[in-house]
C-alpha cells in the first residue's frame, strides 16, 4: 500500500490530497489558508466530513506539522512512514524541466534560480518542499512543473518577435502554464476518442486563471499563457493579452509606476476590472442577469477572447478532432460552454447536445453525432497527475 501526498504550496496557503496509489483513491484532502496571519484556517475533509479550524499558523512548517498530526489523530494513517512520497506542484520549470523530477539539491537550486520568472510561486513551492522534508525526511519528493508539458513547443511558437538577445541572454520567451491540467485533460480526451494514432485537440482550461492549449498527437504545440500566466485570454483578475504600449502610456500619462501597472494587470483586470463587480464568473453572471451592462460586456469579452484562441489553434492544428472544457467555469458553467460553442458552431460545424451540456454530470461528450468536432467536458485532476508522477519516479 503506497500513500502519496500531492501538495500545492502558495505564498500563504497549502493545499493537499493524500492518495492511496494502489487504486488511486483520495483518502483525505484539505487546505491551510492565511498562513502567517493570526486567523489561519485549517480545513480537512475525511470520510465525507469537513473539519475546519481557525487558529494562528505562523509558517508553512507549522502548517505541515499540523496536517500530519491531524492524519495521526484521526487515524487516517497509523504511522507517517506510510506516506512514501510527496509530490509538489512547481509553477516554473523553465527550460530545465520537460518532465517531473525527483527533488535533490540540484533540482532545488534550479527551482530557486527560476524564481525571477515566478516570484510569487517558486519560492512558495520550495517552502512547501522544505516543510515536508523536515517533517517526513524519509518520504521521497518529486516536483511536477506547470510548464513541463509545454516544453514541446517549437521556437516559432515560443520566441517573441523582439530582439533575439532578450531570449538568449534573459530567457524571455513563452513558457506557458497549467501544463499538468492540459496534459491530464488531453490524455483523457485521447482515451475518449479511442486512442487514435493521431489526434488534434484544443483544451480550454477556464477557471480563475485560464488558458487554451493546442495538443497534437498528445504533445502541446502552442498555449495561450506566455512568459508568465498574465498572457492569453481574459481571466478573473488578469487582463490576458494587451498592447504593450498601454503600459508605457499608463506610466507616462497616467502616472502609475511599473509595479502598479503589473499589479493592476494581474490583480485588478479581467472579469473584475471590466465588470467592477467580481472576479468570480458566477457573480458576474448574476449581475449580468440583473441587467448590469458592464458585467454583460465583461462576459462578452471573455467569450470573444476564448474563441479567438480556438480559431488560432484550429488553424495551427490543421483542423480539430475535439475541444475539451475544464476547470471551474469550463466544468460547471453550461451557459459558458453553450455561448462559446454558439460563437464557433457555424465556422467549425459544431452541433451541441443541449441535454448533455445542461443536464449531464462529470466527464462527458456534449455534442451530437453529426457534429464535425466532438466537444467534451473533462473535470481536470492535477493532484492525481502529481501523485502518479510521484509514484512513477519513486518506483512506489
Ligand atoms: P477554478 O480556478 O478552476 O477553481 O475556477 C474558478 C472559477 O470557476 C470562478 O470564476 C467561478 O465563478 C467559476 N465557477 C465555479 N463553479 C461555477 C458554476 N457552477 N457556474 C459558473 N461558474 C463557476
CSV table of C-alpha atoms and ligand atoms in Angstrom, one decimal:
chain,number,residue,atom,x,y,z
A,1,UNK,CA,0.0,0.0,0.0
A,2,UNK,CA,1.7,3.2,-1.1
A,3,UNK,CA,0.4,6.5,0.1
A,4,UNK,CA,1.4,9.7,-1.8
A,5,UNK,CA,0.5,13.2,-0.9
A,6,UNK,CA,0.1,15.8,-3.6
A,7,UNK,CA,0.9,19.3,-2.4
A,8,UNK,CA,0.3,22.8,-3.8
A,9,UNK,CA,2.0,25.4,-1.7
A,10,UNK,CA,1.3,29.0,-2.3
A,11,UNK,CA,2.7,32.0,-0.6
A,12,UNK,CA,0.1,31.9,2.2
A,13,UNK,CA,-1.6,28.6,1.6
A,14,UNK,CA,-1.0,24.9,1.3
A,15,UNK,CA,-3.4,22.5,-0.4
A,16,UNK,CA,-3.0,18.8,-0.1
A,17,UNK,CA,-4.6,15.5,-1.2
A,18,UNK,CA,-3.5,12.2,0.2
A,19,UNK,CA,-3.8,9.3,-2.2
A,20,UNK,CA,-3.8,5.5,-1.8
A,21,UNK,CA,-2.0,4.8,-5.0
A,22,UNK,CA,-3.0,1.1,-5.4
A,23,UNK,CA,-6.4,2.2,-6.5
A,24,UNK,CA,-5.8,5.9,-6.9
A,25,UNK,CA,-8.4,6.9,-4.3
A,26,UNK,CA,-8.3,10.1,-2.4
A,27,UNK,CA,-8.1,9.3,1.4
A,28,UNK,CA,-8.2,12.8,2.6
A,29,UNK,CA,-7.8,16.4,1.3
A,30,UNK,CA,-7.7,19.9,2.6
A,31,UNK,CA,-6.2,23.3,2.7
A,32,UNK,CA,-4.4,25.6,5.1
A,33,UNK,CA,-5.1,29.2,4.3
A,34,UNK,CA,-3.9,32.5,5.5
A,35,UNK,CA,-0.6,31.1,6.8
A,36,UNK,CA,1.3,33.7,8.6
A,37,UNK,CA,-1.8,35.5,9.9
A,38,UNK,CA,-3.5,35.3,13.3
A,39,UNK,CA,-6.6,33.8,11.8
A,40,UNK,CA,-5.2,31.0,9.6
A,41,UNK,CA,-7.8,28.4,8.6
A,42,UNK,CA,-7.1,24.7,8.5
A,43,UNK,CA,-9.6,22.6,6.7
A,44,UNK,CA,-9.5,18.8,6.2
A,45,UNK,CA,-12.1,16.5,4.5
A,46,UNK,CA,-12.2,12.9,5.6
A,47,UNK,CA,-14.9,10.2,5.4
A,48,UNK,CA,-17.4,12.6,4.0
A,49,UNK,CA,-16.9,15.1,6.9
A,50,UNK,CA,-15.3,18.5,6.7
A,51,UNK,CA,-13.4,19.8,9.8
A,52,UNK,CA,-12.4,23.5,9.8
A,53,UNK,CA,-10.4,25.3,12.5
A,54,UNK,CA,-9.3,28.9,12.8
A,55,UNK,CA,-6.1,29.5,14.6
A,56,UNK,CA,-2.7,31.1,14.2
A,57,UNK,CA,-0.4,29.1,11.9
A,58,UNK,CA,2.7,31.2,11.5
A,59,UNK,CA,4.7,29.2,8.9
A,60,UNK,CA,4.3,26.5,6.3
A,61,UNK,CA,6.4,24.2,8.5
A,62,UNK,CA,3.7,24.6,11.3
A,63,UNK,CA,1.0,24.0,8.7
A,64,UNK,CA,2.6,20.7,7.6
A,65,UNK,CA,3.1,19.6,11.2
A,66,UNK,CA,-0.5,20.3,12.0
A,67,UNK,CA,-1.6,18.5,8.9
A,68,UNK,CA,0.5,15.4,9.7
A,69,UNK,CA,-0.6,15.4,13.3
A,70,UNK,CA,-4.2,15.5,12.2
A,71,UNK,CA,-3.6,12.5,10.0
A,72,UNK,CA,-2.4,10.6,13.0
A,73,UNK,CA,-5.1,11.9,15.4
A,74,UNK,CA,-7.9,10.9,13.1
A,75,UNK,CA,-6.2,7.6,12.4
A,76,UNK,CA,-6.1,8.4,8.7
A,77,UNK,CA,-2.6,6.9,8.9
A,78,UNK,CA,-1.2,4.9,11.8
A,79,UNK,CA,2.3,6.0,11.1
A,80,UNK,CA,3.8,8.8,9.0
A,81,UNK,CA,6.1,6.2,7.4
A,82,UNK,CA,3.0,5.1,5.4
A,83,UNK,CA,3.5,8.3,3.3
A,84,UNK,CA,6.1,7.2,0.8
A,85,UNK,CA,6.1,10.1,-1.5
A,86,UNK,CA,5.3,13.9,-1.6
A,87,UNK,CA,4.6,15.4,-5.0
A,88,UNK,CA,5.0,19.2,-5.2
A,89,UNK,CA,3.4,21.4,-7.8
A,90,UNK,CA,6.0,23.8,-9.0
A,91,UNK,CA,4.9,26.6,-11.2
A,92,UNK,CA,8.0,27.4,-13.2
A,93,UNK,CA,10.4,24.8,-14.5
A,94,UNK,CA,11.9,27.0,-17.3
A,95,UNK,CA,13.8,25.1,-19.9
A,96,UNK,CA,15.4,22.8,-17.4
A,97,UNK,CA,12.4,20.5,-16.9
A,98,UNK,CA,10.3,18.9,-19.6
A,99,UNK,CA,9.3,16.2,-17.2
A,100,UNK,CA,8.7,15.9,-13.4
A,101,UNK,CA,11.8,15.3,-11.4
A,102,UNK,CA,12.9,13.8,-8.1
A,103,UNK,CA,13.9,16.7,-5.9
A,104,UNK,CA,17.6,16.8,-4.9
A,105,UNK,CA,20.0,19.7,-4.3
A,106,UNK,CA,20.4,20.3,-8.0
A,107,UNK,CA,16.6,20.5,-8.6
A,108,UNK,CA,16.2,22.8,-5.6
A,109,UNK,CA,18.9,25.1,-7.0
A,110,UNK,CA,17.2,25.2,-10.4
A,111,UNK,CA,13.7,25.9,-8.9
A,112,UNK,CA,15.3,28.7,-6.8
A,113,UNK,CA,17.2,30.1,-9.8
A,114,UNK,CA,13.9,30.3,-11.7
A,115,UNK,CA,12.2,32.4,-9.1
A,116,UNK,CA,12.8,35.5,-11.1
A,117,UNK,CA,10.3,34.1,-13.6
A,118,UNK,CA,7.8,33.2,-10.9
A,119,UNK,CA,8.5,35.4,-7.9
A,120,UNK,CA,5.2,34.6,-6.1
A,121,UNK,CA,5.2,30.9,-6.8
A,122,UNK,CA,8.6,29.1,-7.0
A,123,UNK,CA,9.7,30.3,-3.5
A,124,UNK,CA,6.4,29.2,-2.0
A,125,UNK,CA,6.7,25.8,-3.7
A,126,UNK,CA,10.1,25.4,-2.2
A,127,UNK,CA,8.8,26.4,1.2
A,128,UNK,CA,6.3,23.6,1.0
A,129,UNK,CA,9.1,21.2,0.0
A,130,UNK,CA,11.3,22.2,3.0
A,131,UNK,CA,8.4,21.9,5.4
A,132,UNK,CA,7.6,18.3,4.3
A,133,UNK,CA,11.3,17.3,4.1
A,134,UNK,CA,11.7,18.4,7.7
A,135,UNK,CA,8.5,16.6,8.9
A,136,UNK,CA,8.9,13.3,7.0
A,137,UNK,CA,12.5,13.1,5.8
A,138,UNK,CA,12.2,9.5,4.7
A,139,UNK,CA,9.5,10.2,2.1
A,140,UNK,CA,10.7,10.8,-1.4
A,141,UNK,CA,9.9,14.2,-3.0
A,142,UNK,CA,9.0,14.9,-6.6
A,143,UNK,CA,8.5,18.3,-8.4
A,144,UNK,CA,5.8,18.4,-11.0
A,145,UNK,CA,6.1,21.5,-13.2
A,146,UNK,CA,3.3,23.6,-14.6
A,147,UNK,CA,5.5,24.4,-17.6
A,148,UNK,CA,6.8,20.9,-18.4
A,149,UNK,CA,4.0,19.9,-20.8
A,150,UNK,CA,4.7,22.9,-22.9
A,151,UNK,CA,8.4,22.2,-23.4
A,152,UNK,CA,7.4,20.5,-26.7
A,153,UNK,CA,6.6,23.9,-28.2
A,154,UNK,CA,8.8,24.8,-31.2
A,155,UNK,CA,10.9,28.1,-31.2
A,156,UNK,CA,8.5,29.6,-33.8
A,157,UNK,CA,5.8,29.4,-31.1
A,158,UNK,CA,7.8,30.3,-28.0
A,159,UNK,CA,10.2,33.0,-29.3
A,160,UNK,CA,8.8,36.5,-29.0
A,161,UNK,CA,9.3,38.8,-32.0
A,162,UNK,CA,11.5,41.2,-30.1
A,163,UNK,CA,15.3,41.4,-30.3
A,164,UNK,CA,16.7,37.9,-30.0
A,165,UNK,CA,19.2,38.8,-27.3
A,166,UNK,CA,16.4,39.1,-24.8
A,167,UNK,CA,15.6,35.4,-25.4
A,168,UNK,CA,19.2,34.2,-25.4
A,169,UNK,CA,20.5,36.5,-22.6
A,170,UNK,CA,17.5,36.7,-20.3
A,171,UNK,CA,15.3,33.7,-21.2
A,172,UNK,CA,12.4,35.9,-22.2
A,173,UNK,CA,10.1,33.5,-24.1
A,174,UNK,CA,6.8,31.8,-23.9
A,175,UNK,CA,6.8,29.1,-21.1
A,176,UNK,CA,3.0,28.6,-20.7
A,177,UNK,CA,1.3,27.2,-17.6
A,178,UNK,CA,-1.5,24.9,-16.4
A,179,UNK,CA,0.6,22.2,-18.1
A,180,UNK,CA,-0.4,19.4,-15.7
A,181,UNK,CA,-4.1,20.1,-16.3
A,182,UNK,CA,-3.7,20.3,-20.1
A,183,UNK,CA,-1.8,17.1,-20.1
A,184,UNK,CA,-4.3,15.3,-17.9
A,185,UNK,CA,-7.3,16.6,-19.9
A,186,UNK,CA,-5.8,15.9,-23.3
A,187,UNK,CA,-4.8,12.4,-22.3
A,188,UNK,CA,-8.4,11.8,-21.1
A,189,UNK,CA,-9.7,13.1,-24.5
A,190,UNK,CA,-7.4,10.8,-26.4
A,191,UNK,CA,-8.8,7.9,-24.4
A,192,UNK,CA,-12.3,9.0,-25.0
A,193,UNK,CA,-11.6,9.2,-28.8
A,194,UNK,CA,-10.5,5.6,-28.6
A,195,UNK,CA,-6.7,6.1,-28.6
A,196,UNK,CA,-6.2,7.1,-32.2
A,197,UNK,CA,-2.7,7.2,-33.6
A,198,UNK,CA,-3.1,10.9,-34.5
A,199,UNK,CA,-5.2,13.5,-32.7
A,200,UNK,CA,-5.8,17.2,-32.8
A,201,UNK,CA,-7.2,18.5,-29.5
A,202,UNK,CA,-7.9,22.0,-28.1
A,203,UNK,CA,-8.1,22.1,-24.3
A,204,UNK,CA,-9.9,25.2,-22.8
A,205,UNK,CA,-8.9,25.4,-19.1
A,206,UNK,CA,-11.3,28.1,-17.9
A,207,UNK,CA,-11.0,28.9,-14.2
A,208,UNK,CA,-10.0,31.9,-12.2
A,209,UNK,CA,-6.9,31.6,-14.3
A,210,UNK,CA,-7.5,30.4,-17.8
A,211,UNK,CA,-5.5,29.1,-20.8
A,212,UNK,CA,-6.0,27.2,-24.0
A,213,UNK,CA,-3.6,24.7,-25.4
A,214,UNK,CA,-3.3,23.1,-28.9
A,215,UNK,CA,-2.4,19.4,-28.4
A,216,UNK,CA,-1.2,17.4,-31.5
A,217,UNK,CA,-0.7,13.7,-31.1
A,218,UNK,CA,-0.6,14.1,-27.3
A,219,UNK,CA,2.0,17.0,-27.4
A,220,UNK,CA,1.5,20.6,-26.6
A,221,UNK,CA,2.2,22.6,-29.8
A,222,UNK,CA,1.0,26.0,-28.5
A,223,UNK,CA,-0.5,27.5,-25.5
A,224,UNK,CA,-2.1,30.9,-24.6
A,225,UNK,CA,-0.1,31.8,-21.5
A,226,UNK,CA,3.3,33.2,-22.1
A,227,UNK,CA,6.4,34.3,-20.3
A,228,UNK,CA,4.1,34.4,-17.2
A,229,UNK,CA,0.4,33.4,-16.6
A,230,UNK,CA,-0.6,37.0,-17.4
A,231,UNK,CA,-0.8,36.4,-21.2
A,232,UNK,CA,-3.6,34.8,-23.2
A,233,UNK,CA,-7.3,35.0,-22.6
A,234,UNK,CA,-9.1,37.4,-20.2
A,235,UNK,CA,-9.2,35.8,-16.7
A,236,UNK,CA,-10.8,36.5,-13.3
A,237,UNK,CA,-8.4,39.4,-12.4
A,238,UNK,CA,-5.8,39.1,-15.2
A,239,UNK,CA,-6.0,41.1,-18.4
A,240,UNK,CA,-4.6,38.5,-20.7
A,241,UNK,CA,-3.1,39.8,-24.0
A,242,UNK,CA,-3.0,43.6,-24.4
A,243,UNK,CA,-0.9,46.0,-26.5
A,244,UNK,CA,2.3,46.6,-24.6
A,245,UNK,CA,2.1,50.3,-25.4
A,246,UNK,CA,-0.7,50.6,-22.8
A,247,UNK,CA,1.9,50.0,-20.2
A,248,UNK,CA,4.1,52.9,-21.4
A,249,UNK,CA,1.0,55.1,-21.6
A,250,UNK,CA,-0.1,54.2,-18.1
A,251,UNK,CA,3.4,55.1,-16.8
A,252,UNK,CA,3.9,58.3,-18.7
A,253,UNK,CA,0.4,59.7,-19.0
A,254,UNK,CA,-1.5,58.3,-16.0
A,255,UNK,CA,1.5,58.3,-13.6
A,256,UNK,CA,1.5,54.7,-12.4
A,257,UNK,CA,4.8,53.1,-11.7
A,258,UNK,CA,5.9,49.7,-13.1
A,259,UNK,CA,4.8,47.8,-10.1
A,260,UNK,CA,1.4,49.4,-10.0
A,261,UNK,CA,0.9,48.6,-13.7
A,262,UNK,CA,1.8,45.0,-13.4
A,263,UNK,CA,-0.3,44.6,-10.2
A,264,UNK,CA,-3.2,46.2,-12.0
A,265,UNK,CA,-2.9,43.9,-14.9
A,266,UNK,CA,-2.6,40.8,-12.7
A,267,UNK,CA,-5.0,41.6,-9.9
A,268,UNK,CA,-7.4,44.3,-10.9
A,269,UNK,CA,-8.2,43.5,-14.5
A,270,UNK,CA,-10.1,40.7,-16.3
A,271,UNK,CA,-13.7,40.0,-15.3
A,272,UNK,CA,-13.2,42.1,-12.2
A,273,UNK,CA,-11.7,45.1,-14.0
A,274,UNK,CA,-14.3,45.3,-16.7
A,275,UNK,CA,-17.4,44.4,-14.7
A,276,UNK,CA,-16.4,46.2,-11.5
A,277,UNK,CA,-18.5,43.5,-9.8
A,278,UNK,CA,-16.2,40.5,-9.0
A,279,UNK,CA,-13.5,38.3,-10.4
A,280,UNK,CA,-15.8,35.3,-9.9
A,281,UNK,CA,-17.7,34.2,-13.0
A,282,UNK,CA,-20.8,33.3,-11.1
A,283,UNK,CA,-21.1,36.7,-9.5
A,284,UNK,CA,-20.5,38.4,-12.9
A,285,UNK,CA,-23.2,36.3,-14.5
A,286,UNK,CA,-25.6,37.1,-11.7
A,287,UNK,CA,-25.0,40.8,-12.1
A,288,UNK,CA,-25.5,40.5,-15.9
A,289,UNK,CA,-28.8,38.7,-15.3
A,290,UNK,CA,-29.9,41.7,-13.3
A,291,UNK,CA,-29.1,43.9,-16.2
A,292,UNK,CA,-25.6,45.2,-15.3
A,293,UNK,CA,-24.2,46.3,-18.6
A,294,UNK,CA,-20.5,46.2,-17.6
A,295,UNK,CA,-21.0,42.7,-16.3
A,296,UNK,CA,-22.5,41.7,-19.7
A,297,UNK,CA,-19.6,43.4,-21.5
A,298,UNK,CA,-17.1,41.5,-19.3
A,299,UNK,CA,-18.7,38.2,-20.2
A,300,UNK,CA,-18.8,39.1,-23.9
A,301,UNK,CA,-15.1,40.0,-23.9
A,302,UNK,CA,-14.2,36.8,-22.1
A,303,UNK,CA,-16.1,34.6,-24.7
A,304,UNK,CA,-14.5,36.5,-27.6
A,305,UNK,CA,-11.0,36.0,-26.2
A,306,UNK,CA,-11.6,32.3,-25.8
A,307,UNK,CA,-13.0,31.8,-29.3
A,308,UNK,CA,-10.1,33.8,-30.8
A,309,UNK,CA,-7.7,31.2,-29.4
A,310,UNK,CA,-9.9,28.3,-30.5
A,311,UNK,CA,-9.8,29.8,-34.0
A,312,UNK,CA,-6.0,30.2,-33.9
A,313,UNK,CA,-5.4,26.6,-32.7
A,314,UNK,CA,-7.9,25.2,-35.2
A,315,UNK,CA,-5.7,26.6,-37.9
A,316,UNK,CA,-2.4,25.7,-36.2
A,317,UNK,CA,-3.5,22.1,-35.7
A,318,UNK,CA,-4.8,21.9,-39.3
A,319,UNK,CA,-8.3,21.0,-38.0
A,320,UNK,CA,-9.5,19.6,-34.8
A,321,UNK,CA,-11.0,16.3,-33.6
A,322,UNK,CA,-12.1,17.5,-30.2
A,323,UNK,CA,-12.4,20.5,-27.9
A,324,UNK,CA,-12.4,19.9,-24.1
A,325,UNK,CA,-13.7,22.3,-21.4
A,326,UNK,CA,-12.2,22.1,-18.0
A,327,UNK,CA,-11.6,23.9,-14.6
A,328,UNK,CA,-14.2,25.9,-12.6
A,329,UNK,CA,-16.0,27.7,-15.5
A,330,UNK,CA,-15.3,25.0,-18.1
A,331,UNK,CA,-16.6,22.2,-16.0
A,332,UNK,CA,-19.5,23.9,-14.3
A,333,UNK,CA,-21.0,26.5,-16.5
A,334,UNK,CA,-23.3,25.1,-19.2
A,335,UNK,CA,-24.0,28.7,-20.1
A,336,UNK,CA,-20.4,29.5,-20.9
A,337,UNK,CA,-19.9,26.3,-22.9
A,338,UNK,CA,-23.1,26.9,-24.9
A,339,UNK,CA,-22.3,30.6,-25.6
A,340,UNK,CA,-18.7,29.7,-26.6
A,341,UNK,CA,-19.9,26.9,-28.9
A,342,UNK,CA,-22.6,29.1,-30.4
A,343,UNK,CA,-19.9,31.6,-31.4
A,344,UNK,CA,-17.9,29.0,-33.3
A,345,UNK,CA,-20.5,26.5,-34.4
A,346,UNK,CA,-21.2,28.0,-37.8
A,347,UNK,CA,-17.5,28.2,-38.7
A,348,UNK,CA,-16.5,24.8,-37.3
A,349,UNK,CA,-19.7,22.8,-37.9
A,350,UNK,CA,-20.2,22.0,-34.2
A,351,UNK,CA,-23.6,20.7,-33.1
A,352,UNK,CA,-24.2,20.9,-29.4
A,353,UNK,CA,-26.3,18.4,-27.5
A,354,UNK,CA,-28.1,20.7,-25.1
A,355,UNK,CA,-29.3,18.0,-22.9
A,356,UNK,CA,-25.8,16.6,-22.3
A,357,UNK,CA,-24.4,20.1,-21.9
A,358,UNK,CA,-27.1,21.2,-19.4
A,359,UNK,CA,-28.1,18.1,-17.6
A,360,UNK,CA,-25.2,15.8,-17.8
A,361,UNK,CA,-22.6,15.4,-15.0
A,362,UNK,CA,-18.9,15.0,-14.9
A,363,UNK,CA,-16.8,13.7,-17.8
A,364,UNK,CA,-18.9,13.6,-21.0
A,365,UNK,CA,-19.5,14.3,-24.7
A,366,UNK,CA,-21.7,17.4,-25.2
A,367,UNK,CA,-22.1,17.3,-29.0
A,368,UNK,CA,-24.4,15.3,-31.3
A,369,UNK,CA,-23.1,12.6,-33.6
A,370,UNK,CA,-23.3,14.8,-36.6
A,371,UNK,CA,-21.0,17.4,-35.1
A,372,UNK,CA,-17.8,17.8,-37.1
A,373,UNK,CA,-15.8,18.4,-33.9
A,374,UNK,CA,-16.5,16.5,-30.7
A,375,UNK,CA,-16.8,18.7,-27.6
A,376,UNK,CA,-16.1,17.1,-24.2
A,377,UNK,CA,-16.3,18.3,-20.6
A,378,UNK,CA,-13.4,16.8,-18.7
A,379,UNK,CA,-13.0,17.6,-15.0
A,380,UNK,CA,-9.3,18.3,-14.5
A,381,UNK,CA,-7.3,16.4,-11.9
A,382,UNK,CA,-3.9,18.0,-11.4
A,383,UNK,CA,-3.4,16.3,-8.0
A,384,UNK,CA,-3.8,12.9,-9.5
A,385,UNK,CA,-1.3,13.7,-12.1
A,386,UNK,CA,1.1,14.9,-9.4
A,387,UNK,CA,0.5,11.7,-7.4
A,388,UNK,CA,1.0,9.5,-10.4
A,389,UNK,CA,4.3,11.1,-11.4
A,390,UNK,CA,5.5,10.9,-7.8
A,391,UNK,CA,4.7,7.2,-7.6
A,392,UNK,CA,6.3,6.5,-11.0
A,393,UNK,CA,9.5,8.4,-10.4
A,394,UNK,CA,10.0,7.0,-6.9
A,395,UNK,CA,9.1,3.4,-8.0
A,396,UNK,CA,6.5,3.0,-5.3
B,1,LIG,P1,-11.0,27.4,-10.7
B,1,LIG,O1,-10.0,28.5,-10.7
B,1,LIG,O2,-10.8,26.3,-11.6
B,1,LIG,O3,-11.4,27.0,-9.3
B,1,LIG,O4,-12.4,28.2,-11.2
B,1,LIG,C1,-12.9,29.3,-10.5
B,1,LIG,C2,-14.0,29.9,-11.4
B,1,LIG,O5,-15.0,28.9,-11.8
B,1,LIG,C3,-14.7,31.1,-10.8
B,1,LIG,O6,-14.8,32.2,-11.7
B,1,LIG,C4,-16.1,30.5,-10.5
B,1,LIG,O7,-17.1,31.5,-10.6
B,1,LIG,C5,-16.3,29.5,-11.6
B,1,LIG,N1,-17.3,28.6,-11.3
B,1,LIG,C6,-17.2,27.6,-10.3
B,1,LIG,N2,-18.4,26.9,-10.3
B,1,LIG,C7,-19.2,27.5,-11.2
B,1,LIG,C8,-20.6,27.3,-11.6
B,1,LIG,N3,-21.3,26.3,-11.1
B,1,LIG,N4,-21.0,28.0,-12.6
B,1,LIG,C9,-20.3,29.0,-13.2
B,1,LIG,N5,-19.0,29.3,-12.8
B,1,LIG,C10,-18.5,28.5,-11.9
